[in-house]
Coordinates of C-alpha atoms in Angstrom, one line a residue:
A369 CA 15.7 -21.8 -39.2
E370 CA 18.2 -20.1 -37.0
P371 CA 19.7 -17.0 -38.7
R372 CA 23.4 -17.1 -39.6
S373 CA 25.8 -15.0 -37.6
A374 CA 25.8 -12.2 -40.2
E375 CA 22.0 -12.2 -40.3
R376 CA 21.9 -12.0 -36.5
A377 CA 24.2 -9.0 -36.5
T378 CA 22.0 -7.3 -39.0
M379 CA 18.9 -8.0 -36.9
V380 CA 20.6 -6.5 -33.8
C381 CA 21.3 -3.3 -35.8
R382 CA 17.9 -3.0 -37.3
P383 CA 15.8 0.0 -36.0
D384 CA 12.8 -2.2 -35.3
W385 CA 14.6 -3.8 -32.4
W386 CA 14.4 -0.4 -30.7
S387 CA 11.1 0.8 -32.1
P388 CA 8.1 -1.2 -33.5
S389 CA 7.8 1.3 -36.3
G390 CA 11.3 0.6 -37.6
V391 CA 12.1 4.3 -37.2
I392 CA 13.7 5.8 -34.2
S393 CA 11.7 9.0 -33.5
A394 CA 12.6 11.7 -30.9
A395 CA 10.1 10.1 -28.5
D396 CA 11.7 6.6 -29.0
G397 CA 15.2 8.2 -28.4
S398 CA 14.0 9.8 -25.2
R399 CA 12.5 6.5 -24.0
I400 CA 15.7 4.6 -24.8
A401 CA 17.8 7.2 -23.0
D402 CA 15.5 6.9 -19.9
R403 CA 15.9 3.2 -19.9
L404 CA 19.7 3.3 -20.3
W405 CA 19.9 5.9 -17.5
L406 CA 17.8 3.6 -15.3
I407 CA 19.9 0.6 -16.0
F408 CA 23.1 2.5 -15.3
A409 CA 21.7 4.0 -12.1
C410 CA 20.7 0.6 -10.8
L411 CA 24.1 -0.9 -11.6
L412 CA 25.9 2.0 -9.9
L413 CA 23.7 1.9 -6.9
A414 CA 24.2 -1.8 -6.6
G415 CA 28.0 -1.3 -6.8
C416 CA 27.9 1.5 -4.2
A417 CA 25.9 -0.7 -1.8
A418 CA 28.7 -3.3 -2.0
L419 CA 31.5 -0.9 -0.9
P420 CA 32.8 -1.3 2.6
Q421 CA 31.3 1.2 5.1
P422 CA 33.1 2.6 8.2
R423 CA 32.0 1.5 11.6
I424 CA 29.9 4.0 13.5
E425 CA 30.4 3.9 17.3
P426 CA 28.6 5.8 20.1
V427 CA 30.8 8.1 22.1
A428 CA 31.5 7.6 25.8
I429 CA 31.1 11.2 26.8
T430 CA 27.6 12.4 27.8
Q431 CA 27.8 16.1 26.8
P432 CA 29.9 18.4 24.6
E433 CA 33.2 19.4 26.1
D434 CA 32.4 23.1 25.6
F435 CA 28.9 22.9 27.1
P436 CA 28.6 26.1 29.3
T437 CA 27.9 24.3 32.6
A438 CA 29.7 27.0 34.7
F439 CA 27.5 29.7 33.2
Y440 CA 24.3 28.0 34.4
Q441 CA 25.9 27.1 37.8
R442 CA 26.3 30.8 38.6
L443 CA 22.6 31.6 37.9
P444 CA 19.8 31.5 40.6
D445 CA 17.9 28.2 40.5
R446 CA 14.6 30.1 39.8
E447 CA 16.1 31.2 36.4
V448 CA 17.4 27.9 35.2
Y449 CA 15.2 25.2 33.6
Q450 CA 16.3 21.6 32.9
V451 CA 15.1 20.3 29.6
G452 CA 12.9 17.2 30.0
E453 CA 10.7 15.6 27.4
T454 CA 11.6 16.5 23.8
S455 CA 10.7 15.5 20.3
L456 CA 12.8 16.5 17.3
V457 CA 11.6 15.4 13.8
L458 CA 13.6 16.0 10.6
K459 CA 12.3 15.3 7.1
T460 CA 14.3 15.2 3.9
Y461 CA 12.9 14.9 0.4
R462 CA 13.8 13.5 -3.0
A463 CA 14.8 15.6 -6.0
G464 CA 15.7 15.0 -9.7
W465 CA 14.0 13.2 -12.5
L466 CA 15.2 9.9 -11.2
K467 CA 13.8 10.5 -7.7
G468 CA 11.5 7.5 -8.1
L469 CA 14.5 5.4 -7.4
A470 CA 15.0 7.2 -4.0
H471 CA 13.1 7.7 -0.8
A472 CA 12.2 10.6 1.4
H473 CA 13.4 10.1 5.0
V474 CA 12.2 10.8 8.5
M475 CA 14.7 11.2 11.3
T476 CA 13.5 11.5 14.9
T477 CA 15.0 11.7 18.4
D478 CA 13.8 12.2 21.9
T479 CA 17.3 12.6 23.3
L480 CA 17.6 16.4 22.9
T481 CA 18.6 17.8 26.2
G482 CA 20.2 20.9 27.8
L483 CA 19.6 23.9 30.0
I484 CA 17.6 27.1 29.6
H485 CA 18.1 30.5 31.3
V486 CA 14.8 32.4 31.7
D487 CA 15.9 36.0 32.3
P488 CA 13.3 37.9 34.3
Q489 CA 13.8 40.9 31.9
G490 CA 13.8 38.6 28.9
S491 CA 16.6 40.3 27.0
A492 CA 19.3 37.8 28.3
S493 CA 17.4 34.6 28.0
R494 CA 19.1 31.7 26.2
A495 CA 19.1 28.0 25.9
D496 CA 21.9 25.5 25.2
L497 CA 20.7 22.3 23.7
Y498 CA 22.4 19.3 22.2
F499 CA 21.9 15.7 20.9
R500 CA 23.9 12.9 19.4
P501 CA 23.4 12.2 15.7
Y502 CA 24.1 8.6 16.6
D503 CA 20.7 8.6 18.5
L504 CA 18.7 9.7 15.4
V505 CA 16.1 7.0 14.6
L506 CA 15.9 6.7 10.8
D507 CA 12.7 5.9 8.9
D508 CA 10.7 4.4 11.7
P509 CA 7.7 2.8 10.0
A510 CA 5.1 4.5 12.2
M511 CA 6.7 7.9 11.7
R512 CA 6.8 7.3 7.9
A513 CA 3.1 6.3 7.9
A514 CA 2.3 9.5 9.8
A515 CA 4.4 11.8 7.6
G516 CA 2.2 11.6 4.5
E517 CA 2.2 10.3 0.9
E518 CA 5.8 11.3 0.2
F519 CA 6.9 8.8 2.8
A520 CA 4.5 6.0 1.9
S521 CA 7.1 3.7 0.4
S522 CA 8.3 0.9 2.7
R523 CA 12.0 0.3 3.5
S524 CA 13.7 -2.9 4.5
P525 CA 15.8 -3.0 7.7
E526 CA 18.9 -3.5 5.5
D527 CA 18.2 -0.4 3.4
I528 CA 17.7 1.7 6.5
A529 CA 20.9 0.4 8.0
A530 CA 22.8 1.3 4.8
T531 CA 21.3 4.8 4.7
R532 CA 22.1 5.3 8.3
L533 CA 25.8 4.4 7.8
R534 CA 26.0 7.0 5.0
M535 CA 24.2 9.6 7.1
L536 CA 26.5 9.2 10.1
G537 CA 29.7 8.6 8.0
P538 CA 32.6 10.9 7.3
R539 CA 31.1 12.5 4.2
Q540 CA 27.9 13.6 6.1
L541 CA 27.5 14.1 9.8
D542 CA 30.7 12.3 10.7
S543 CA 29.4 11.2 14.2
N544 CA 32.6 9.4 15.1
N545 CA 34.6 12.6 15.1
H546 CA 31.8 15.1 15.8
P547 CA 29.5 13.3 18.2
F548 CA 27.2 16.2 19.1
I549 CA 25.0 18.6 17.3
Q550 CA 24.6 21.8 19.4
I551 CA 21.8 24.4 19.3
R552 CA 22.0 27.7 21.1
V553 CA 18.7 29.6 21.4
L554 CA 18.9 33.4 21.7
P555 CA 16.3 36.2 21.8
A556 CA 15.1 37.8 18.5
A557 CA 13.3 41.0 17.7
S558 CA 9.9 39.4 18.4
A559 CA 8.5 37.5 21.3
N560 CA 7.3 34.9 18.8
E561 CA 10.7 34.4 17.3
V562 CA 14.1 33.1 18.4
R563 CA 17.5 33.0 16.9
L564 CA 19.2 29.7 16.6
E565 CA 22.9 29.1 16.4
I566 CA 23.3 25.5 15.1
S567 CA 26.7 23.8 15.2
V568 CA 27.1 20.8 12.9
K569 CA 30.7 19.5 12.8
D570 CA 32.8 22.6 12.6
Y571 CA 30.2 24.7 10.9
V572 CA 27.9 27.2 12.7
T573 CA 24.9 28.8 11.1
T574 CA 22.5 31.4 12.6
K575 CA 18.8 31.4 11.7
P576 CA 15.7 33.2 13.0
V577 CA 12.8 30.8 13.5
P578 CA 9.2 31.1 14.7
V579 CA 8.4 29.8 18.2
S580 CA 5.4 29.2 20.4
W581 CA 6.0 29.1 24.1
Q582 CA 4.3 29.1 27.4
L583 CA 5.8 29.6 30.9
R584 CA 3.6 28.7 33.9
E585 CA 4.3 27.5 37.5
G586 CA 7.8 26.5 36.9
R587 CA 7.3 24.7 33.6
L588 CA 8.2 25.8 30.1
Q589 CA 6.7 24.4 26.9
L590 CA 8.1 25.3 23.5
T591 CA 7.2 24.4 20.0
S592 CA 8.8 25.4 16.7
E593 CA 8.4 24.4 13.0
F594 CA 10.8 25.7 10.5
Q595 CA 12.9 24.8 7.4
L596 CA 16.6 24.5 7.0
R597 CA 18.8 23.9 3.9
H598 CA 21.7 21.5 3.7
R599 CA 24.0 24.3 2.7
E600 CA 23.0 26.3 5.8
L601 CA 24.4 23.5 7.9
G602 CA 27.6 23.1 5.9
L603 CA 26.4 19.7 4.6
Q604 CA 26.8 18.4 1.0
R605 CA 23.5 16.8 0.0
Y606 CA 23.6 13.6 -2.0
S607 CA 23.5 14.1 -5.7
A608 CA 24.3 11.8 -8.6
F609 CA 24.0 11.8 -12.4
A610 CA 24.2 15.6 -12.7
G611 CA 21.4 16.0 -10.2
A612 CA 19.1 13.4 -11.8
L613 CA 19.0 11.5 -8.5
A614 CA 19.4 13.8 -5.4
V615 CA 18.3 14.7 -1.9
A616 CA 16.4 18.0 -2.0
E617 CA 18.0 21.0 -0.3
E618 CA 15.2 21.6 2.1
V619 CA 14.9 19.9 5.6
D620 CA 11.7 20.3 7.5
V621 CA 12.2 20.6 11.3
T622 CA 9.6 20.2 14.1
L623 CA 10.8 20.7 17.6
T624 CA 8.8 20.4 20.9
L625 CA 10.2 20.4 24.4
T626 CA 9.2 20.8 28.0
A627 CA 11.5 22.1 30.8
A628 CA 11.2 22.3 34.5
Q629 CA 12.7 24.8 37.0
R630 CA 16.0 23.5 38.3
D631 CA 15.9 21.6 41.6
P632 CA 18.0 23.5 44.1
S633 CA 19.8 20.3 45.0
T634 CA 21.4 20.1 41.5
T635 CA 24.0 22.3 39.8
G636 CA 23.7 21.5 36.2
L637 CA 23.4 18.4 33.9

């Protein structure tokens, strides 16, 4: 027979509804807390996904307004190299004990461009590079497959689009108001190291990084692998539930580029 209302209320309050043993142990309590956190996280994430997102638009200008074109125009053509083919790969990771709800991300672009001054004496060499955050390709399936086990989970086009909106939105890269990320490359103490000045929004950070390069017959090839932290870029990494669900501080960066000696018929970008 169906229990009466009072009996049903008693059944709901009985311990064996939470634990088969009828006693809520410390382990049972931990499992209950985990499940409640998981339910709460799913509900909150679902609610966040329904919030309206700002429109992200590409900018009409083709280079930063403060790009030092005049500096490169004054230099001899033999000392100026135009950046050609490039590859920039950024990897971010999951953190927190709820990280199983999240994804690691791969961002790539081949649109990095700029000019390089190769000083014959070496001491005054520099490069001025830039790209648009808008052009970053997020979580390309082939790149995720090549990135390793951490990136093995598949992502739907809708999930990728939602993540991209947050990444480019006002709380992160704010690409509508800050359409370029700029990188100035300067000499360091060692021939196998350079100093980067990275400008993200209104924040500039300086960081020495290792570099491998080769200059031969008017062509320059450069490769660098290094790690940045969100805080070094002035960015607030995503974190929820007191850090239980978060993006890790570290960002792995792989940069390769080739550049060719400037054609005398050109004067810049």
